[in-house]
Coordinates of C-alpha atoms in Angstrom, one line a residue:
X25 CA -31.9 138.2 29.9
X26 CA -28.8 136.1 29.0
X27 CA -26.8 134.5 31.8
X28 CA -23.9 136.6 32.2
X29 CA -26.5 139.8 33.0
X30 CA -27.8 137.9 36.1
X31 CA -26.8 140.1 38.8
X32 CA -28.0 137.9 41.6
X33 CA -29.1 134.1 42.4
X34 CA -32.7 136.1 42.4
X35 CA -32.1 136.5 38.6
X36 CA -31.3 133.1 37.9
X37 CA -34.6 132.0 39.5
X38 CA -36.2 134.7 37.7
X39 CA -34.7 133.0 34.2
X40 CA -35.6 129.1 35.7
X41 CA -39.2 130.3 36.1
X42 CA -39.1 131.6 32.5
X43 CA -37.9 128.3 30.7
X44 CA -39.7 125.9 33.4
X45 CA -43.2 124.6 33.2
X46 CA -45.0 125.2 36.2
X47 CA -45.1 121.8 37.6
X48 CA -41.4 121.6 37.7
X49 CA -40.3 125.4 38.2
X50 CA -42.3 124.2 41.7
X51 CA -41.1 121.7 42.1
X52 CA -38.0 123.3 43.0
X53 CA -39.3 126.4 44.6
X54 CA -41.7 125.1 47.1
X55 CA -41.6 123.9 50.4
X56 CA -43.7 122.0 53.6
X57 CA -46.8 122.6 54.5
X58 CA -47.3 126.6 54.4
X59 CA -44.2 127.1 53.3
X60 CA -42.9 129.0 56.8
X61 CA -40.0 127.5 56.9
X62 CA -38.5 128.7 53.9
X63 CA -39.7 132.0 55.0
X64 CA -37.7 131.8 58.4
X65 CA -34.2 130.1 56.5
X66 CA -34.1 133.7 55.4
X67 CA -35.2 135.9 57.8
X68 CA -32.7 134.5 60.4
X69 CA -29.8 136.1 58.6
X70 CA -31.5 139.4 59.3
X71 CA -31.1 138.9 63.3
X72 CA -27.7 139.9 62.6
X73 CA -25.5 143.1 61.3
X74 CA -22.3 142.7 59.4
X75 CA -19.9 145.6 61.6
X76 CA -16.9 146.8 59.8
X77 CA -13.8 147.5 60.7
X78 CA -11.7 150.0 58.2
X79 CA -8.7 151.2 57.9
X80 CA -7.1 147.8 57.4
X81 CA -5.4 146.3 54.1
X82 CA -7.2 144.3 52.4
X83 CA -6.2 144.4 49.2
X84 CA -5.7 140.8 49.2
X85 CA -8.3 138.4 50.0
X86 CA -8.2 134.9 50.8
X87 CA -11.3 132.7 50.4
X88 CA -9.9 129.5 50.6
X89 CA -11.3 126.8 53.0
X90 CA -9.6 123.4 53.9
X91 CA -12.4 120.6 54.3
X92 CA -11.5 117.0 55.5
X93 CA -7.8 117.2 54.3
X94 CA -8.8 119.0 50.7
X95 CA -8.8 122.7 50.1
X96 CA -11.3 124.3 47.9
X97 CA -11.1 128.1 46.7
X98 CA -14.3 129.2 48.1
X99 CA -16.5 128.6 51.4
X100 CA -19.0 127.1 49.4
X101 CA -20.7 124.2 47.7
X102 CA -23.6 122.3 45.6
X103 CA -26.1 120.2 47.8
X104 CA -27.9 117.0 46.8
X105 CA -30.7 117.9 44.5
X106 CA -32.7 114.9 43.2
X107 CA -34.7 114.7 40.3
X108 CA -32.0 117.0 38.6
X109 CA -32.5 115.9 34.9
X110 CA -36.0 116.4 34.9
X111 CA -35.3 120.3 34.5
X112 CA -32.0 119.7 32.3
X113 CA -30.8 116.4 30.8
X114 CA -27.2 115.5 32.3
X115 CA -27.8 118.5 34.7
X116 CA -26.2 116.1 37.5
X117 CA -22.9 116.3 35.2
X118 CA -23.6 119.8 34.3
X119 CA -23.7 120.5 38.5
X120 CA -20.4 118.3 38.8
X121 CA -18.6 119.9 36.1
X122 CA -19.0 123.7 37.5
X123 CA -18.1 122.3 40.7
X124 CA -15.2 120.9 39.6
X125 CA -14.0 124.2 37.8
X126 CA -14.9 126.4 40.5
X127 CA -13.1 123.9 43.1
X128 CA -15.5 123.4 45.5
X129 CA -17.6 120.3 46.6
X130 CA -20.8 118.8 45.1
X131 CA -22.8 116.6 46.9
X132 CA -24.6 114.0 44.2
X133 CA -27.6 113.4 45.7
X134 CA -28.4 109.0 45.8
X135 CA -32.0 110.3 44.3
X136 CA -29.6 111.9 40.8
X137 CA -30.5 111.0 37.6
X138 CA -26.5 110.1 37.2
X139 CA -24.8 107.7 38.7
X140 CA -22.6 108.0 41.0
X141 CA -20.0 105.9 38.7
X142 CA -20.8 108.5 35.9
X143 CA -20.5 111.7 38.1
X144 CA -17.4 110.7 39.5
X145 CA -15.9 110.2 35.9
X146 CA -16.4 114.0 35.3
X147 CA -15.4 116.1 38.9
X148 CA -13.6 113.0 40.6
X149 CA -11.8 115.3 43.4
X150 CA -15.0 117.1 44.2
X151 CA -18.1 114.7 44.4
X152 CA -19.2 114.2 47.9
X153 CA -21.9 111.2 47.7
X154 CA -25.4 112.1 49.7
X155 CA -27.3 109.0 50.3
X156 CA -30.6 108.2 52.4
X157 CA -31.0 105.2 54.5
X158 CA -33.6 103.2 52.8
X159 CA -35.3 100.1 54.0
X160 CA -33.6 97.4 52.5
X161 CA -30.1 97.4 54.8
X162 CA -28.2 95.1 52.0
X163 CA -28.7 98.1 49.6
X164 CA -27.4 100.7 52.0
X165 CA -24.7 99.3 52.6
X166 CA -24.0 98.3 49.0
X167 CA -24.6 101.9 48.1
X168 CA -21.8 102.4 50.6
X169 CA -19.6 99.8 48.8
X170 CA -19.9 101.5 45.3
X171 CA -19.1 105.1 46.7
X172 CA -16.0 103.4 48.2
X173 CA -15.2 101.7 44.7
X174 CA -14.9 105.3 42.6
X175 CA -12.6 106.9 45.0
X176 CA -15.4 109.2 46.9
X177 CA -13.8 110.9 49.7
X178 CA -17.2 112.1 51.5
X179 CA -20.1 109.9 52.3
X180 CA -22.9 112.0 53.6
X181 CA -25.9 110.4 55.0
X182 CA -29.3 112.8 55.2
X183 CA -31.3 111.6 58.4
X184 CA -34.1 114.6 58.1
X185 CA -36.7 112.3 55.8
X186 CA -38.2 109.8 57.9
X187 CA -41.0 110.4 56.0
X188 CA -42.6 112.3 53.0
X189 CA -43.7 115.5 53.6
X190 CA -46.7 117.8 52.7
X191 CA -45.5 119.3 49.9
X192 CA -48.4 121.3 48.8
X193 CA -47.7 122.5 46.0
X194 CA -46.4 119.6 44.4
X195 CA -50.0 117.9 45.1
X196 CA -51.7 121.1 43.5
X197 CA -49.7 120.9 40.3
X198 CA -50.2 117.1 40.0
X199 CA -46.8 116.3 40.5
X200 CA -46.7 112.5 41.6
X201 CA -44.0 110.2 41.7
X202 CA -43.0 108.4 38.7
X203 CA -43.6 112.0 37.1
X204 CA -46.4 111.9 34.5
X205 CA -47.5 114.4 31.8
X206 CA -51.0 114.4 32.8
X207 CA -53.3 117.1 30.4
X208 CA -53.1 119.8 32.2
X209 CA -48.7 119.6 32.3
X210 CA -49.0 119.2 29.0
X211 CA -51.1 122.2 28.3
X212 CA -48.7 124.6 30.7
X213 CA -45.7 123.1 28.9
X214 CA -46.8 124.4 25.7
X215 CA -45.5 127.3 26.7
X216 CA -42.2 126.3 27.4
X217 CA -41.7 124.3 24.0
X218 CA -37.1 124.2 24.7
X219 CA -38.3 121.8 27.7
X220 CA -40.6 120.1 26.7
X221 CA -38.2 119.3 23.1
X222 CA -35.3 118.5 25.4
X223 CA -37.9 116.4 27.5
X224 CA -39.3 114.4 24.2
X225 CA -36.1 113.9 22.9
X226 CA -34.4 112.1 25.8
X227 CA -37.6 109.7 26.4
X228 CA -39.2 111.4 28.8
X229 CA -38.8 110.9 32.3
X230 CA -35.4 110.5 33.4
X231 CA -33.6 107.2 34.7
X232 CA -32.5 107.5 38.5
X233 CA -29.7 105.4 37.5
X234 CA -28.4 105.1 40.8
X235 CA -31.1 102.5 41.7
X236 CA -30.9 100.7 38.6
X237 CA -28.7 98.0 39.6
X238 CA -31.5 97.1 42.3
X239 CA -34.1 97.2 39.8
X240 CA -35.4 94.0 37.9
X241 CA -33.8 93.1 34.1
X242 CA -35.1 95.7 31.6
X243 CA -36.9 98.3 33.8
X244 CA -38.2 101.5 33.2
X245 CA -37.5 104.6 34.1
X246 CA -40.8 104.6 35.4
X247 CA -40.5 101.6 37.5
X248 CA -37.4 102.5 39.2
X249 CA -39.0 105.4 40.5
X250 CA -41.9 103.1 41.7
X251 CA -39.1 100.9 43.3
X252 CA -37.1 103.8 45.0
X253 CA -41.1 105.0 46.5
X254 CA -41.1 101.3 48.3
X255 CA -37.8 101.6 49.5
X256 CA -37.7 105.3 50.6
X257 CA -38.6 107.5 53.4
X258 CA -37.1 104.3 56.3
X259 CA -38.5 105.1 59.6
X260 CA -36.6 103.0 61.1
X261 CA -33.2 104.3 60.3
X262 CA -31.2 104.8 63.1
X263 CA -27.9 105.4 65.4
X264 CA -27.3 101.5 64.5
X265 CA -27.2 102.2 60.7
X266 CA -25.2 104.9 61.2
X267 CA -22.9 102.9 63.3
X268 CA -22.6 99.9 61.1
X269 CA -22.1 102.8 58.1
X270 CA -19.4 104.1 60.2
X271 CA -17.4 100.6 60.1
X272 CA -17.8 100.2 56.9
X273 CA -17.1 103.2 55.3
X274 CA -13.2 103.9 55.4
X275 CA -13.5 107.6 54.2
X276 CA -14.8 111.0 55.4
X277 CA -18.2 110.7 57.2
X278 CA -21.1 113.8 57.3
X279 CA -24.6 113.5 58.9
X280 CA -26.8 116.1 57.1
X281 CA -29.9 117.0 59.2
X282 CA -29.1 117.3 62.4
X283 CA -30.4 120.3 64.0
X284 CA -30.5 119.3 68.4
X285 CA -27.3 120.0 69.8
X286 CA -27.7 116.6 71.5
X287 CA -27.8 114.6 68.2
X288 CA -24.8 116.6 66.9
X289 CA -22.9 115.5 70.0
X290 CA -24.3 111.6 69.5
X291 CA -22.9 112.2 66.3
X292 CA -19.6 113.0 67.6
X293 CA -19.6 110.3 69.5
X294 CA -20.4 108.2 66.9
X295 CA -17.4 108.7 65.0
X296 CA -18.9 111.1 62.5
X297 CA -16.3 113.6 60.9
X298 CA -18.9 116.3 60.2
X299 CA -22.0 117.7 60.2
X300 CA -24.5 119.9 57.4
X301 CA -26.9 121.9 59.7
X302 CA -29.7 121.5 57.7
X303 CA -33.7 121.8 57.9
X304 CA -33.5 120.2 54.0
X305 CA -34.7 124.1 52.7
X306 CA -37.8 124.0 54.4
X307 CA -38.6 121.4 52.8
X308 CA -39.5 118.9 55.5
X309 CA -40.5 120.2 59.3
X310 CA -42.3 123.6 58.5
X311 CA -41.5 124.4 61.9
X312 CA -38.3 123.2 62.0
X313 CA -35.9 126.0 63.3
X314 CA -33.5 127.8 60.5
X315 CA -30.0 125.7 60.8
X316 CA -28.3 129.5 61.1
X317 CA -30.7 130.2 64.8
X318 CA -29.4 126.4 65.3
X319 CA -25.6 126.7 64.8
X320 CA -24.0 128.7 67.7
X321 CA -25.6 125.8 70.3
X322 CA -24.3 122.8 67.5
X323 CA -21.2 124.8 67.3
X324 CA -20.9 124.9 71.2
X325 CA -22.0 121.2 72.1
X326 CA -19.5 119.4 69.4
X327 CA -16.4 122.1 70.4
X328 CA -14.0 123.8 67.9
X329 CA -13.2 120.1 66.3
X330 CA -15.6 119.0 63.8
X331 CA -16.3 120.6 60.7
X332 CA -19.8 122.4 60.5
X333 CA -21.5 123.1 57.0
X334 CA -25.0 125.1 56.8
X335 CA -27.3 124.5 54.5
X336 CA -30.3 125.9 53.8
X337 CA -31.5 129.8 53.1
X338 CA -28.4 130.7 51.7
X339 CA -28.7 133.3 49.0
X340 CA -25.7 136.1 49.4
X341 CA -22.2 136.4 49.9
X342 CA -23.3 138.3 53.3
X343 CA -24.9 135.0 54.3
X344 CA -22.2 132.7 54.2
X345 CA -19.8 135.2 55.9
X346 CA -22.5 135.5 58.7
X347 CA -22.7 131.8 59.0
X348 CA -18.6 131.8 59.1
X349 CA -18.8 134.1 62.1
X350 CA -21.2 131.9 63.7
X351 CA -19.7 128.7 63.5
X352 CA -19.6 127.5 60.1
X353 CA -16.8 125.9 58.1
X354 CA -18.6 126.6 55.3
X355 CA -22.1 127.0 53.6
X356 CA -23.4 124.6 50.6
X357 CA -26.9 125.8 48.5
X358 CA -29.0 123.8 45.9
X359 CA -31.7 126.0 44.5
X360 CA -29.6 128.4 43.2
X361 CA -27.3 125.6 40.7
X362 CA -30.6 123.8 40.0
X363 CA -32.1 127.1 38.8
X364 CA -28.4 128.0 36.8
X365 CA -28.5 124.9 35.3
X366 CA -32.2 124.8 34.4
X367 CA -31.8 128.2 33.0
X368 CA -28.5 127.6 31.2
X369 CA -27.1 124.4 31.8
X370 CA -23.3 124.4 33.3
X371 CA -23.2 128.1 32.6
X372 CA -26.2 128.7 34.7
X373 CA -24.7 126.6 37.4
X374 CA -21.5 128.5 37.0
X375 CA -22.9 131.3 37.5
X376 CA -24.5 130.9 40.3
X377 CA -21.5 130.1 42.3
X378 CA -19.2 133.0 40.5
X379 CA -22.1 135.1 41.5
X380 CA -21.7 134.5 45.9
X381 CA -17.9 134.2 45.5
X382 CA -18.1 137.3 44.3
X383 CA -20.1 138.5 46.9
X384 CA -18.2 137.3 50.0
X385 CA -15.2 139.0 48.5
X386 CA -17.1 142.2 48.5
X387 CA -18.3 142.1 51.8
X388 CA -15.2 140.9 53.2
X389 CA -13.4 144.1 51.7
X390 CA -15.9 146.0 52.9
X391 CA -15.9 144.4 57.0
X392 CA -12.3 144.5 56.8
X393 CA -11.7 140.8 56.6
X394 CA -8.5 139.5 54.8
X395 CA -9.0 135.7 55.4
X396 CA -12.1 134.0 55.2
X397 CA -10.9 131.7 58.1
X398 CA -10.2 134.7 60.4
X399 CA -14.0 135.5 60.2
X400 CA -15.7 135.1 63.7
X401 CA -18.5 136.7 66.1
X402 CA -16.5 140.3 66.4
X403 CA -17.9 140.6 62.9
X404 CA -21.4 140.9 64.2
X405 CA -24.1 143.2 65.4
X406 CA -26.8 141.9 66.6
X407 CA -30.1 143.2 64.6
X408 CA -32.4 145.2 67.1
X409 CA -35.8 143.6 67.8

């Protein structure tokens, strides 16, 4: 299968698990614990019915969305996805550049293998910068400083890893952080010989060159890795960070995490501009609540005013209309690109998004919906118990 007879994001993963090895195809896949969580991300988009309304003309559609002062074509987006050039060198630019050409946002994860300087060079109008708290204030706040430097727009902070999870398969497959090609990788990448060539013949493990400059004179890949493990998860990140954050960061600020509806209103409070509903793909909390059950009480305790993005579970069109009618501004995914652009690089990515636009124009021909804006709860049917 080529990447233009993908049908579906399914497909895409389908092609990802073909060209990954194991360790890494899991990497991406997996989850907490048991893995519930990703289970109920999707099974709370079937609570709900998509009701149609016909006779109306819809002949034109309008999927547009306007996003802290910017408009983008489509009600969707890239989230932050570390470790990104392990699967495909440059995939962070690869992600970027697909954004960029489909117009809408891509959040460049702080844990990239590209820099922030170097990802901004490529989509400049569409990089939202993701970062993490870490333990060492000087850095966050000189992470801050930098994203402020290259023109970002959007500084999103992630609050949902105050520590590492249980990621189960990860410890199964051996996966350990700096990533090491232990025997038994070696022996399942064998079988994938167009990674592990593209592997060999950019060094090996990939530079998280965003944490370089913190890093001592001459250090490896390897080490920096080591150095980001002493820094990150920070337990004792807090409303004060985000606070001092807040006053220094002269842009467009977004908490990604949040899932009580009385931190989202803390958050308003605080200043903050916007929220991603968020259980980070069930990859954190295994019995975290999906952010869709989550975002008609987040939607009710910060009023009509602040933006709302979900995240997490996301795999149709029919989803991010669903999340529309609920609440949402908008819906942003990162499994999908990463398996595009692991399968294909930024045609893969590409893909992947044409593939949901697509989608949500369908389904909003077929609900009777001219304006993705105009979406809201008279859309939906509640699914029967």
């Amino acid at each position: 299968m080529n990447i233009e007879s993908a049908i579906n994001l399914e497909d895409l993963r389908q092609l990802a698990r073909r060209k990954l090895p194991r360790i890494a195809f899991d990497f991406i896949d997996g989850g907490a614990d048991d893995e519930r969580c990703l289970i109920r991300n999707r099974q709370a988009f079937e609570r709900y019915r998509l009701l149609p309304r016909y006779l109306r003309d819809v002949s034109q559609r309008d999927l547009s969305v306007s996003l802290f002062g910017k408009t983008y074509a489509s009600p969707i987006g890239i989230s932050p996805t570390g470790l990104a050039g392990l699967f495909r060198p440059d995939a962070d630019l690869m992600l970027a550049a697909a954004a960029r050409d489909a117009n809408v946002p891509f959040l460049l994860s702080s844990a990239a293998n590209a820099s922030i300087e170097d990802v901004m060079a490529v989509a400049p109008e569409h990089v939202w910068f993701q970062m993490y708290g870490t333990r060492d204030d000087r850095i966050n706040m000189d992470l801050v400083e930098r994203a402020r430097q290259v023109g970002v727009r959007v500084l999103v902070i992630s609050v949902d890893v105050p520590v590492n999870s249980n990621r189960e398969r990860n410890k199964r497959n051996g996966f350990s952080r700096p990533f090491r090609m232990t025997p038994s990788v070696v022996l399942d990448a064998l079988g994938h010989p167009a990674w592990v060539l593209r592997y060999l013949r950019t060094g090996g493990i990939p530079m998280m060159r965003n944490w370089m400059p913190y890093a001592r004179a001459g250090a490896s890949a390897a080490d920096v890795a080591d150095m980001y493990g002493t820094l990150t998860p920070a337990p004792m990140i807090s409303w004060d960070h985000i606070q001092r954050i807040r006053q220094a960061w002269p842009g467009t600020l977004v908490i990604k995490g949040l899932l009580h509806p009385e931190d989202a209103r803390e958050a308003l409070r605080r200043g903050v501009d916007g929220l991603v509903v968020s259980n980070h793909g069930g990859r954190q909390l295994d019995t975290a609540p999906s952010p869709l059950e989550m975002l008609p009480a987040i939607r009710a305790a910060v009023g009509n005013e602040m933006p709302l993005i979900l995240d997490s579970g996301v795999r149709r069109g029919s989803d991010v209309v669903m999340a529309r009618c609920l609440g949402a501004q908008s819906t942003i995914f990162g499994r999908p690109t990463l398996f595009g652009v692991a399968a294909a690089g930024q045609a893969g990515a590409a893909r992947a998004l044409q593939l949901v636009r697509q989608e949500i124009d369908m389904v909003m021909t077929q609900i009777g919906c001219r304006a993705f804006n105009e979406l809201d709860r008279s859309y939906l049917w509640p699914a029967p118990e």
